[in-house]
Amino acid sequence: MASPSHTPPPDHGGADSVETRSPELRKDPVTNRWVIFSPARAKRPTDFKSKSPENPNPKKPSSCPFCIGREHECAPEIFRVPPDDDDDPNWKIRVIENLYPALSRNLETQSTDTNRSNLNRSIVGFGFHDVVIEAPLHSIQLSDVDPVGIGDVMIAYRKRIEQIAQHDSINYIQVFKNHGASAGASMSHSHSQIMALPVVPPTVSSRLDGTKDYFEETGKCCLCEAKAKHFVIDESSHFVSVAPYASTYPFEVWIVPKYHSSHFHHLDDVKAVDLGGLLKLVLQKIAKQLNDPPYNYMIHTSPLKVTESQLPYTHWFLQIVPQLSGVGGFEMGTGCYINPVFPEDVTKVLREVSLA
Amino acid sequence: MASPSHTPPPDHGGADSVETRSPELRKDPVTNRWVIFSPARAKRPTDFKSKSPENPNPKKPSSCPFCIGREHECAPEIFRVPPDDDDDPNWKIRVIENLYPALSRNLETQSTDTNRSNLNRSIVGFGFHDVVIEAPLHSIQLSDVDPVGIGDVMIAYRKRIEQIAQHDSINYIQVFKNHGASAGASMSHSHSQIMALPVVPPTVSSRLDGTKDYFEETGKCCLCEAKAKHFVIDESSHFVSVAPYASTYPFEVWIVPKYHSSHFHHLDDVKAVDLGGLLKLVLQKIAKQLNDPPYNYMIHTSPLKVTESQLPYTHWFLQIVPQLSGVGGFEMGTGCYINPVFPEDVTKVLREVSLA
């Protein structure tokens, strides 16, 4: 396991230890994996703070190709969202190709060449890897943008997903954001990424298995029950933010649609703005409570080709993870995670954060 | 995805890009997950270096409770390995309890209270979490120890596993080592950890599923075929070190027994010393080639209660992972990893490292 900055030395053998609450293992059908809640390793929930806060207004580097006016230094643009003022010749959001794509958009014709040998399998690396520049100015972070503007980012994701979904070889599309260097961001200019894969990734298969089991047992979609089964922090007209029952990471938050929906890209414009408002609230609360930590968010949607029978139990959501701890040999070896904070306590803390 | 220190900015959109080799997705039955090999994101394999090297001879902090003479500051000792010289009253290796255990050894009677509600499952957090102090002196790192001494560490693991295996509620035992702060180590004194779990973790279930499929298809154990199917770096009498075909991480190495063996703790003393020699060689080569990077190793063994039918395809191995890159939203979201170096190239580089 890792040595989170907020915990006592986890592999230490000295000094006093006060065990206040027994450890507990929890699993839920969505993640389908055990998490070890280990409160003896934590300080009080309100003591969690990032030791490497992100500067909310980073000084603009001398050469940021994501900044307005430097568009010519970027890989090709796919589309842009125009500014609200029609007279402004510039842009509000740009979707561009990643200059160092992990997958190549030029390999489609070969993409069915699956080589399945006895031991090893390989597929040519066809796919898309795009970047969404969320604001023209370097000083603006996503949580600074108003709900309508964050809604526009969600709509840009939707539009790009709809385009990529035309490619029959693509089976899953992962939208994610890395905020801060230790969350994996190499560029400080606010942006997110869209990666389209020829395979259905393991977390998705595992999630479908888990939510199917739940549906067969109860007749219900387990994400439709988020309000009842997890720990509610806030809600908007169409979404709820919760600390999940078996949170993998400390202060992890999910935003779950209150209506049943299999795919993120079915989101309409009204709901996109509503989502923008709740996402802004969660990001602001996390930044305030945890000292502006690096964070990731991931949109967990369904494979593009879900079958009719899967529809009753596939339900998208957005996961937000502040980066407060690292990963060590235990997590790499087992795939189990150790979380020092119960979500019951996270909910209490995040409900009460004052943004005034 | 993360922004490994060695790669071009992965989510960057500017400047020149030279794609030298096509990306490829690979999967093997042991990890049972897809890895994206993405050479366009890498420099030459020989350019990989750690940017945060560990000091091989860290200055002894004023108060390290793992150092000889400070045993009273530690949590209780479980056993010690005496020094080679019988007249020396001190110790060579100590196995102690972790002062901040992630699981509690005092909850065994409750350990069958599995609460399986409709949505959520929980188990009380019974288990063991021990520390193996690998040397009495702060200045000694594991790779400094001679093959016999590393063999003794392996035998200490074996002995502690045999003790813990007496507890019927324990289903899996994970041995791991975190070397260096960014690999999760909070103490610089050389040590490893043993964690005993009431559940079989997800990577283990997935590995058994994958190796079973392979066995059913071919009639062979896929790890017995390591020499033929992966990329051999070195070998000893009983073990081989390989760069695995679908390596999850750059410069990942596996040490695999050349004989079929389901459980690490069946290792005899002769093979322990042989393993010690090969492990020392791998650690020295990685330190030399990659600028003494932080690293993790994990022993992947079989659940304590494997069935007779599983024995033909369960085969333990040791995985070594230098920490050269981080994890971002892509990996967290999908469970897929992006590796910028093909194992073919890793093998070439590590074969040729001169330790003279």
XYZ file of C-alpha atoms in Angstrom:
712
model
C 0.000 0.000 0.000
C 0.958 3.556 -0.417
C 1.837 6.102 2.191
C -0.825 8.752 1.898
C 0.394 12.078 3.118
C -2.390 12.311 5.665
C -1.916 8.980 7.389
C 0.459 7.722 9.998
C 3.334 5.853 8.386
C 1.489 2.785 7.122
C 4.329 0.340 7.351
C 5.795 1.800 10.454
C 6.371 -0.266 13.587
C 6.876 2.405 16.243
C 5.034 4.798 18.603
C 1.452 4.851 19.855
C -1.550 3.581 17.980
C -5.163 4.280 18.858
C -7.646 2.119 17.026
C -10.951 3.895 17.177
C -13.118 1.813 14.853
C -12.794 -1.676 13.453
C -11.708 -2.159 9.879
C -14.329 -3.408 7.447
C -14.339 -4.806 3.905
C -17.055 -3.590 1.543
C -17.995 -4.357 -2.036
C -20.668 -2.984 -4.273
C -21.994 -4.322 -7.548
C -20.800 -1.358 -9.616
C -17.092 -1.615 -8.857
C -17.424 -5.316 -8.081
C -14.292 -5.327 -5.924
C -13.500 -5.342 -2.221
C -12.306 -2.192 -0.501
C -10.656 -2.303 2.921
C -11.838 0.540 5.155
C -9.081 1.069 7.647
C -9.836 3.992 9.966
C -6.875 3.182 12.244
C -4.665 4.478 9.469
C -6.351 7.878 9.255
C -6.554 11.136 11.076
C -9.972 12.738 11.472
C -11.878 13.107 8.195
C -11.616 16.884 8.417
C -7.828 16.661 8.603
C -7.494 15.379 5.036
C -5.722 18.002 2.964
C -3.726 17.866 -0.203
C -0.046 18.427 0.349
C 0.425 19.340 -3.284
C -2.366 21.821 -4.007
C -2.834 23.007 -7.523
C -2.404 26.692 -8.087
C -5.894 27.778 -9.144
C -4.441 30.561 -11.286
C -1.260 29.103 -12.669
C 1.041 31.568 -14.294
C 0.723 31.225 -17.998
C 3.826 29.519 -19.345
C 5.605 31.308 -22.141
C 4.418 28.737 -24.647
C 1.120 26.991 -23.961
C -0.263 25.668 -27.249
C -3.747 25.333 -25.711
C -4.012 29.105 -25.210
C -6.034 31.245 -27.558
C -3.906 32.560 -30.412
C -1.628 29.530 -30.539
C -4.025 27.184 -32.310
C -1.509 26.682 -35.139
C 0.847 24.892 -32.721
C -1.696 22.173 -31.996
C -2.591 18.938 -33.714
C -5.599 19.277 -36.055
C -8.830 20.714 -34.696
C -11.911 18.479 -34.888
C -14.443 21.166 -33.984
C -14.821 24.251 -31.861
C -17.673 25.672 -29.803
C -18.177 29.344 -30.680
C -18.337 31.996 -27.996
C -21.691 33.206 -26.683
C -21.215 36.562 -28.359
C -21.635 36.033 -32.103
C -19.412 39.003 -32.892
C -16.452 37.406 -31.130
C -14.361 35.600 -33.761
C -12.771 33.307 -31.211
C -13.827 30.140 -29.449
C -15.120 28.926 -26.099
C -14.123 25.242 -26.324
C -11.916 23.396 -28.824
C -11.824 19.651 -29.516
C -8.509 18.667 -31.103
C -6.482 15.558 -31.853
C -3.864 14.569 -29.282
C -0.423 15.112 -30.756
C 0.890 12.001 -28.968
C -2.076 9.672 -29.310
C -1.968 6.368 -27.468
C -3.963 4.817 -30.324
C -3.872 5.573 -34.016
C -6.886 6.740 -36.010
C -5.190 5.526 -39.208
C -5.336 1.789 -38.572
C -9.028 1.107 -38.949
C -8.883 -1.204 -41.940
C -6.635 -3.554 -40.016
C -8.668 -3.430 -36.862
C -10.261 -6.802 -37.305
C -6.882 -8.533 -37.524
C -7.167 -10.038 -34.085
C -4.291 -12.412 -33.624
C -5.321 -14.987 -31.109
C -2.445 -17.340 -30.559
C -2.405 -19.995 -27.910
C -0.930 -17.802 -25.248
C -1.067 -14.283 -26.439
C -3.574 -12.083 -28.060
C -2.971 -8.883 -29.917
C -4.969 -6.320 -31.851
C -3.623 -3.443 -33.890
C -3.910 -0.211 -31.959
C -6.772 1.466 -33.781
C -8.627 4.124 -31.865
C -9.094 7.830 -31.203
C -7.430 9.995 -28.628
C -8.711 13.559 -28.520
C -8.307 16.563 -26.267
C -11.060 18.951 -25.164
C -9.684 22.410 -24.343
C -12.240 23.688 -21.886
C -11.458 27.411 -21.959
C -9.471 29.808 -24.187
C -7.649 31.465 -21.267
C -4.912 29.795 -19.256
C -6.110 31.242 -15.978
C -9.533 29.569 -16.077
C -10.050 26.194 -14.403
C -13.171 24.124 -15.017
C -14.614 24.900 -11.576
C -14.411 28.628 -12.432
C -16.727 28.175 -15.412
C -20.470 28.783 -14.912
C -22.944 25.864 -15.073
C -23.935 26.691 -18.655
C -20.275 26.688 -19.692
C -19.593 23.354 -17.972
C -22.750 22.097 -19.648
C -21.199 23.153 -22.976
C -18.148 20.997 -22.173
C -20.483 18.049 -21.536
C -22.246 18.750 -24.837
C -18.846 18.848 -26.606
C -18.097 15.390 -25.152
C -21.496 14.197 -26.375
C -20.972 15.561 -29.879
C -17.527 13.984 -30.209
C -18.803 10.637 -28.891
C -21.621 10.711 -31.459
C -19.060 11.264 -34.210
C -16.736 8.488 -33.064
C -19.620 6.067 -32.551
C -20.017 5.987 -36.342
C -16.889 3.804 -36.490
C -17.998 0.238 -36.212
C -14.680 -0.968 -34.782
C -14.958 1.229 -31.682
C -16.522 -0.525 -28.716
C -16.010 1.808 -25.772
C -15.346 5.538 -25.306
C -13.683 6.792 -22.119
C -13.990 10.469 -21.211
C -11.658 11.593 -18.431
C -10.001 14.643 -16.936
C -6.629 14.845 -15.199
C -6.302 18.031 -13.125
C -2.848 18.658 -11.697
C 0.507 17.072 -12.405
C 0.187 14.328 -9.813
C -3.193 13.372 -11.263
C -1.466 12.806 -14.595
C -1.907 16.173 -16.337
C 1.111 17.322 -18.311
C -0.532 20.577 -19.352
C -1.844 23.038 -16.766
C -4.291 24.618 -19.235
C -7.715 23.226 -18.332
C -8.599 20.294 -20.559
C -9.998 16.799 -20.646
C -9.516 13.809 -22.940
C -11.620 11.376 -24.955
C -10.213 7.977 -25.790
C -12.065 5.533 -28.049
C -11.084 1.871 -27.801
C -11.563 -1.190 -29.999
C -12.132 -3.331 -26.882
C -14.496 -3.180 -23.924
C -12.175 -2.506 -20.960
C -12.078 -4.703 -17.852
C -13.697 -2.253 -15.436
C -16.652 -1.992 -17.795
C -17.108 -5.750 -18.191
C -16.850 -6.150 -14.443
C -19.390 -3.368 -13.841
C -21.865 -4.947 -16.258
C -21.447 -8.319 -14.530
C -22.026 -6.765 -11.110
C -25.014 -4.662 -12.042
C -26.529 -7.625 -13.892
C -26.257 -9.810 -10.787
C -27.938 -7.079 -8.770
C -30.715 -6.724 -11.319
C -31.352 -10.450 -11.413
C -31.494 -10.573 -7.626
C -33.686 -7.524 -7.042
C -35.348 -6.604 -10.328
C -33.842 -3.122 -10.008
C -31.003 -1.076 -11.510
C -28.542 -0.522 -8.684
C -27.598 2.954 -9.899
C -31.245 4.048 -9.989
C -31.118 3.295 -6.257
C -28.076 5.516 -5.634
C -30.011 7.923 -3.400
C -31.200 5.131 -1.150
C -28.068 3.003 -1.039
C -25.185 5.459 -0.953
C -24.563 8.589 1.149
C -26.138 11.661 -0.431
C -24.158 14.888 -0.424
C -26.186 17.198 -2.706
C -28.712 16.944 -5.502
C -29.971 18.925 -8.459
C -33.100 18.463 -10.571
C -31.753 15.460 -12.461
C -28.608 14.329 -10.600
C -27.429 13.369 -7.150
C -23.892 13.496 -5.730
C -23.030 10.684 -3.323
C -20.147 9.250 -1.339
C -20.384 5.628 -2.520
C -20.862 2.865 0.068
C -17.673 1.043 -0.961
C -15.644 4.093 -2.087
C -12.320 2.974 -3.503
C -10.534 6.249 -2.710
C -10.783 8.775 0.155
C -13.294 11.544 -0.631
C -14.366 9.914 -3.890
C -17.708 11.304 -5.143
C -20.089 9.991 -7.784
C -22.607 12.095 -9.693
C -25.437 9.792 -10.755
C -28.420 10.634 -12.986
C -31.642 10.210 -10.993
C -33.331 9.003 -14.185
C -32.383 5.686 -15.778
C -29.958 6.166 -18.661
C -27.535 3.693 -20.188
C -25.262 6.087 -22.085
C -23.782 9.452 -21.213
C -24.170 10.660 -24.775
C -27.963 10.502 -24.569
C -27.749 13.559 -22.271
C -29.949 16.433 -23.505
C -29.000 20.115 -23.335
C -31.145 20.913 -20.312
C -29.715 18.058 -18.281
C -26.193 18.980 -19.421
C -26.520 22.389 -17.756
C -28.009 20.778 -14.647
C -25.048 18.381 -14.541
C -22.697 21.340 -15.045
C -24.102 23.008 -11.932
C -23.727 19.951 -9.713
C -20.247 19.147 -11.042
C -19.183 22.722 -10.329
C -20.508 22.399 -6.773
C -18.638 19.118 -6.148
C -15.376 20.482 -7.587
C -15.654 23.664 -5.521
C -16.388 21.734 -2.323
C -13.473 19.352 -2.883
C -11.122 22.256 -3.614
C -12.241 24.118 -0.491
C -12.217 21.162 1.888
C -9.092 19.409 0.651
C -6.847 22.360 -0.187
C -7.286 22.336 -3.964
C -6.040 18.811 -4.577
C -5.129 17.323 -7.935
C -8.092 15.264 -9.112
C -9.400 13.002 -11.851
C -12.871 12.528 -13.134
C -14.053 9.698 -15.322
C -17.387 9.226 -17.108
C -18.428 5.592 -16.730
C -20.797 4.853 -19.575
C -21.903 1.694 -21.379
C -20.274 -0.026 -24.348
C -21.531 1.385 -27.630
C -23.116 -1.934 -28.554
C -25.051 -2.920 -25.467
C -27.744 -5.468 -26.080
C -31.410 -4.890 -25.379
C -31.215 -7.230 -22.390
C -28.441 -5.171 -20.799
C -30.349 -1.904 -20.970
C -32.297 -2.340 -17.708
C -29.112 -2.452 -15.628
C -26.627 -0.249 -17.482
C -26.617 3.284 -16.079
C -23.886 5.867 -16.594
C -22.323 8.025 -13.869
C -19.418 10.405 -13.333
C -16.730 9.535 -10.756
C -14.588 12.276 -9.167
C -11.417 11.251 -7.315
C -9.228 13.738 -5.461
C -5.617 12.535 -5.466
C -4.801 12.261 -1.776
C -2.971 8.958 -1.687
C -0.760 6.872 -3.899
C -0.754 3.249 -4.878
C 1.786 0.689 -3.706
C 2.555 -2.992 -4.015
C -0.548 -4.119 -2.162
C -2.957 -2.456 -4.567
C -0.898 -3.438 -7.615
C -0.735 -7.030 -6.433
C -4.299 -7.604 -5.335
C -6.464 -5.030 -7.089
C -7.915 -4.328 -3.617
C -7.708 -0.785 -2.274
C -7.329 0.508 1.273
C -9.443 3.533 2.142
C -8.810 5.279 5.473
C -12.146 7.179 5.482
C -15.664 5.779 5.644
C -18.044 7.425 3.142
C -20.472 8.139 6.015
C -17.898 10.608 7.299
C -17.090 12.027 3.856
C -20.764 12.855 3.356
C -20.982 14.690 6.676
C -17.911 16.766 5.856
C -18.854 17.599 2.257
C -22.454 18.472 3.103
C -21.252 21.168 5.443
C -18.550 22.818 3.340
C -19.346 26.490 3.079
C -18.459 28.106 -0.226
C -19.319 31.609 0.997
C -3.438 8.575 -18.517
C -0.525 9.815 -16.621
C 2.340 11.926 -17.787
C 5.402 9.753 -17.334
C 8.477 11.810 -16.839
C 10.112 10.219 -19.843
C 7.433 10.823 -22.437
C 6.439 13.773 -24.510
C 3.498 15.566 -22.940
C 0.758 12.964 -23.442
C -2.162 15.315 -23.668
C -0.293 17.975 -25.516
C -1.446 19.310 -28.825
C 1.620 21.142 -30.128
C 5.016 20.654 -31.868
C 6.347 17.816 -33.983
C 5.382 14.195 -33.679
C 7.223 11.262 -35.215
C 5.353 7.998 -35.134
C 7.902 5.247 -35.535
C 5.888 2.122 -34.881
C 2.181 1.385 -34.780
C 0.416 1.025 -31.469
C -0.782 -2.446 -30.520
C -3.072 -3.928 -27.892
C -1.943 -7.106 -26.138
C -3.427 -9.364 -23.510
C -2.131 -12.444 -21.807
C -3.980 -15.039 -19.766
C -2.165 -14.239 -16.523
C -3.130 -10.591 -16.213
C -6.239 -11.137 -18.329
C -6.398 -7.484 -19.347
C -5.558 -5.434 -22.392
C -2.461 -3.258 -22.449
C -1.994 -0.530 -25.044
C 1.570 -0.405 -26.350
C 2.085 3.105 -27.557
C 5.620 3.690 -28.795
C 4.758 7.109 -30.225
C 4.612 8.343 -26.641
C 8.115 7.187 -25.743
C 11.697 8.087 -26.248
C 14.174 5.323 -27.042
C 14.044 2.437 -24.551
C 17.526 3.297 -23.330
C 16.402 6.813 -22.467
C 14.121 5.648 -19.662
C 15.488 6.903 -16.374
C 13.930 7.603 -13.036
C 13.672 11.289 -12.250
C 13.332 10.558 -8.548
C 16.113 8.070 -7.843
C 16.325 6.549 -4.428
C 19.460 7.244 -2.492
C 21.058 3.811 -2.218
C 22.641 4.762 1.090
C 20.070 6.981 2.751
C 21.268 8.901 5.735
C 19.953 7.232 8.837
C 17.197 9.393 10.292
C 17.591 10.318 13.935
C 14.806 7.944 14.891
C 14.248 4.892 12.706
C 12.449 2.235 14.751
C 13.453 -0.466 12.263
C 17.151 0.000 13.099
C 18.963 -2.383 15.372
C 18.797 -1.253 19.000
C 15.378 0.372 18.671
C 13.308 -2.833 18.700
C 11.380 -1.589 21.765
C 9.831 1.200 19.656
C 8.203 -1.289 17.306
C 4.936 -3.176 17.416
C 5.327 -6.761 18.733
C 7.879 -9.048 17.109
C 6.557 -12.270 15.592
C 9.932 -13.907 15.007
C 13.503 -13.055 14.120
C 16.129 -14.737 11.965
C 19.398 -15.006 13.928
C 22.657 -13.803 12.433
C 25.011 -16.233 10.732
C 27.503 -15.924 13.571
C 26.077 -17.725 16.593
C 27.988 -15.514 18.989
C 26.268 -12.406 17.748
C 23.281 -11.666 20.015
C 21.537 -9.627 17.392
C 19.383 -10.414 14.367
C 19.558 -10.592 10.612
C 15.832 -10.288 9.763
C 12.856 -9.425 11.966
C 9.158 -10.107 11.248
C 6.960 -7.759 13.291
C 3.361 -6.608 13.399
C 2.515 -3.411 11.532
C 1.708 -0.691 14.040
C -0.966 0.741 11.727
C -2.454 -2.444 10.328
C -4.997 -2.151 7.526
C -6.745 -5.241 8.938
C -7.134 -6.394 12.523
C -5.863 -9.738 13.845
C -8.369 -9.487 16.731
C -11.574 -9.910 14.776
C -11.372 -13.557 13.776
C -14.430 -14.832 15.648
C -16.601 -12.381 13.759
C -15.060 -13.107 10.427
C -17.909 -15.195 9.124
C -20.442 -12.399 9.692
C -20.731 -11.638 6.030
C -23.522 -9.146 5.591
C -24.922 -9.591 2.143
C -27.672 -7.074 1.653
C -29.335 -6.459 -1.653
C -26.890 -3.852 -2.809
C -23.983 -3.891 -0.496
C -21.781 -6.483 1.018
C -19.506 -6.130 3.989
C -17.188 -8.321 6.041
C -15.490 -7.384 9.276
C -11.880 -6.498 8.636
C -10.116 -9.575 10.007
C -6.639 -10.222 8.716
C -2.920 -9.882 9.311
C -0.596 -7.098 8.273
C 3.052 -7.741 9.094
C 6.375 -6.134 8.292
C 9.592 -7.941 7.349
C 12.660 -5.878 8.280
C 15.218 -7.174 5.817
C 18.431 -5.957 7.466
C 19.484 -4.562 10.850
C 21.380 -1.600 9.379
C 19.721 1.407 7.785
C 22.322 1.687 5.053
C 21.629 -1.745 3.553
C 19.150 -2.116 0.696
C 17.844 -5.506 -0.416
C 19.919 -5.499 -3.596
C 23.057 -5.074 -1.433
C 22.370 -8.363 0.354
C 24.014 -11.544 -0.958
C 21.923 -14.320 -2.591
C 21.886 -16.389 0.609
C 20.666 -13.394 2.605
C 17.916 -12.610 0.080
C 17.074 -16.318 0.208
C 16.664 -15.906 3.975
C 14.157 -13.119 3.377
C 12.219 -15.481 1.065
C 12.347 -18.179 3.751
C 11.070 -15.665 6.350
C 8.114 -14.941 4.024
C 7.516 -18.696 3.716
C 7.616 -19.266 7.465
C 5.196 -16.427 8.197
C 2.824 -17.616 5.449
C 2.861 -21.126 6.936
C 1.918 -19.670 10.329
C -0.895 -17.504 8.976
C -2.238 -20.341 6.811
C -3.300 -22.065 10.036
C -6.151 -19.558 10.300
C -9.099 -20.999 8.469
C -10.635 -17.579 7.716
C -7.643 -16.423 5.669
C -8.007 -17.041 1.946
C -5.131 -15.173 0.333
C -1.735 -13.865 1.435
C -0.069 -11.008 -0.453
C 3.677 -10.443 -0.035
C 4.913 -7.137 -1.416
C 7.733 -4.632 -1.189
C 7.568 -0.861 -1.680
C 11.009 0.634 -2.279
C 11.133 4.413 -2.303
C 8.608 7.034 -1.281
C 6.918 7.294 -4.651
C 6.468 3.497 -4.685
C 4.529 3.824 -1.415
C 7.250 3.277 1.200
C 6.964 5.517 4.246
C 10.098 4.090 5.857
C 13.438 4.179 4.060
C 14.801 1.249 6.096
C 14.657 -1.784 3.793
C 11.532 -3.822 4.483
C 8.642 -5.658 2.887
C 5.099 -6.459 3.978
C 2.807 -9.469 4.280
C -0.928 -8.955 4.222
C -3.363 -11.815 4.823
C -6.926 -11.341 3.577
C -10.260 -13.015 4.291
C -11.187 -12.726 0.597
C -9.584 -13.815 -2.665
C -8.702 -10.515 -4.369
C -9.851 -9.630 -7.886
C -6.482 -9.907 -9.626
C -6.158 -13.457 -8.310
C -9.628 -14.544 -9.436
C -8.981 -12.999 -12.809
C -5.598 -14.738 -13.084
C -7.120 -18.123 -12.247
C -9.836 -17.580 -14.854
C -7.255 -16.670 -17.492
C -4.834 -19.489 -16.771
C -7.729 -21.946 -16.650
C -8.906 -20.892 -20.104
C -5.382 -21.339 -21.403
C -5.091 -24.766 -19.822
C -8.397 -25.890 -21.260
C -7.372 -24.688 -24.692
C -3.842 -26.082 -24.770
C -3.526 -28.657 -21.975
C -0.591 -26.661 -20.598
C 0.147 -24.310 -17.724
C 0.836 -20.925 -19.313
C 3.461 -20.001 -16.714
C 5.362 -23.250 -17.297
C 5.709 -21.880 -20.828
C 7.174 -18.553 -19.710
C 10.516 -19.185 -21.403
C 8.884 -19.880 -24.726
C 6.177 -17.255 -24.678
C 7.745 -14.206 -23.057
C 11.072 -12.446 -23.629
C 13.849 -14.027 -21.588
C 16.335 -11.737 -19.859
C 18.316 -14.102 -17.593
C 17.919 -17.469 -15.939
C 19.213 -19.416 -12.955
C 18.976 -23.126 -12.164
C 15.310 -22.989 -11.181
C 14.012 -19.584 -12.321
C 13.815 -17.382 -15.381
C 13.453 -13.593 -15.576
C 11.330 -12.330 -18.455
C 9.851 -9.165 -19.906
C 6.230 -10.324 -20.218
C 4.544 -10.233 -23.619
C 1.771 -7.905 -22.439
C 3.734 -6.002 -19.763
C 1.447 -3.599 -17.953
C 4.246 -1.205 -16.954
C 7.462 -0.051 -18.677
C 10.437 -2.258 -17.708
C 8.256 -4.650 -15.724
C 10.022 -7.984 -15.089
C 8.658 -11.330 -13.905
C 10.687 -14.019 -12.195
C 8.976 -17.336 -12.889
C 9.859 -20.786 -11.470
C 10.867 -23.101 -14.327
C 9.252 -25.984 -12.414
C 5.486 -26.161 -11.918
C 4.486 -24.887 -8.474
C 1.140 -23.547 -7.299
C 2.210 -21.786 -4.097
C 5.201 -19.618 -3.252
C 5.398 -21.079 0.246
C 6.266 -24.538 -1.097
C 9.698 -23.082 -1.974
C 12.546 -25.134 -0.491
C 15.755 -23.674 0.947
C 17.916 -24.467 -2.079
C 15.492 -22.821 -4.484
C 15.136 -19.854 -2.114
C 18.850 -19.075 -2.486
C 18.644 -19.566 -6.247
C 15.704 -17.124 -6.338
C 17.695 -14.731 -4.146
C 20.477 -14.663 -6.712
C 18.218 -13.971 -9.675
C 16.193 -11.350 -7.774
C 19.432 -9.594 -6.827
C 20.497 -9.580 -10.475
C 17.181 -8.102 -11.657
C 17.191 -5.415 -8.954
C 20.782 -4.482 -9.735
C 20.118 -4.282 -13.460
C 17.023 -2.135 -12.981
C 18.898 0.190 -10.601
C 21.795 0.540 -13.026
C 19.751 0.984 -16.196
C 16.989 3.184 -14.820
C 18.890 5.395 -12.364
C 17.893 3.606 -9.146
C 14.152 4.057 -9.519
C 11.583 3.478 -6.795
C 10.088 0.031 -7.352
C 7.534 -2.485 -6.110
C 7.614 -6.233 -6.152
C 4.686 -8.499 -5.547
C 4.577 -12.274 -5.129
C 1.598 -13.626 -7.050
C 0.690 -16.940 -5.476
C -2.470 -19.053 -5.333
C -5.342 -18.857 -2.840
C -4.656 -21.012 0.223
C -7.588 -23.276 -0.610
C -7.116 -24.081 -4.268
C -8.944 -27.136 -5.413
C -7.298 -30.206 -6.906
C -8.631 -29.292 -10.333
C -6.989 -25.854 -10.183
C -3.525 -27.222 -9.429
C -2.501 -27.903 -13.040
C -2.811 -24.244 -14.010
C -1.930 -22.295 -10.833
C 1.722 -21.276 -10.830
C 3.264 -18.564 -8.661
C 5.662 -15.838 -9.848
C 7.260 -12.627 -8.647
C 6.528 -9.348 -10.453
C 8.964 -6.411 -10.276
C 7.750 -2.959 -11.342
C 10.032 0.083 -11.464
C 7.987 3.240 -10.842
C 8.590 5.250 -13.985
C 5.111 6.519 -14.699
C 1.983 7.473 -12.844
C -1.642 6.603 -13.271
C -4.315 9.001 -14.494
C -7.988 9.077 -15.303
C -7.699 6.723 -18.262
C -6.260 3.852 -16.220
C -8.581 4.540 -13.271
C -11.579 4.607 -15.570
C -10.882 1.648 -17.790
C -8.473 -0.628 -15.924
C -6.433 -0.636 -19.173
C -2.842 0.542 -19.053
C -0.724 2.353 -21.630
C 2.854 1.150 -21.924
C 5.267 3.175 -24.055
C 7.878 0.370 -24.368
C 7.533 -3.006 -26.033
C 8.927 -5.876 -23.927
C 11.029 -6.986 -26.909
C 13.026 -3.798 -26.429
C 13.135 -4.091 -22.634
C 14.678 -7.530 -22.942
C 17.372 -6.289 -25.295
C 18.291 -3.460 -22.954
C 18.272 -5.484 -19.732
C 20.215 -8.392 -21.197
C 23.055 -6.064 -21.966
C 23.311 -4.101 -18.733
C 26.842 -4.393 -17.409
C 27.120 -4.515 -13.640
C 30.907 -4.356 -13.674
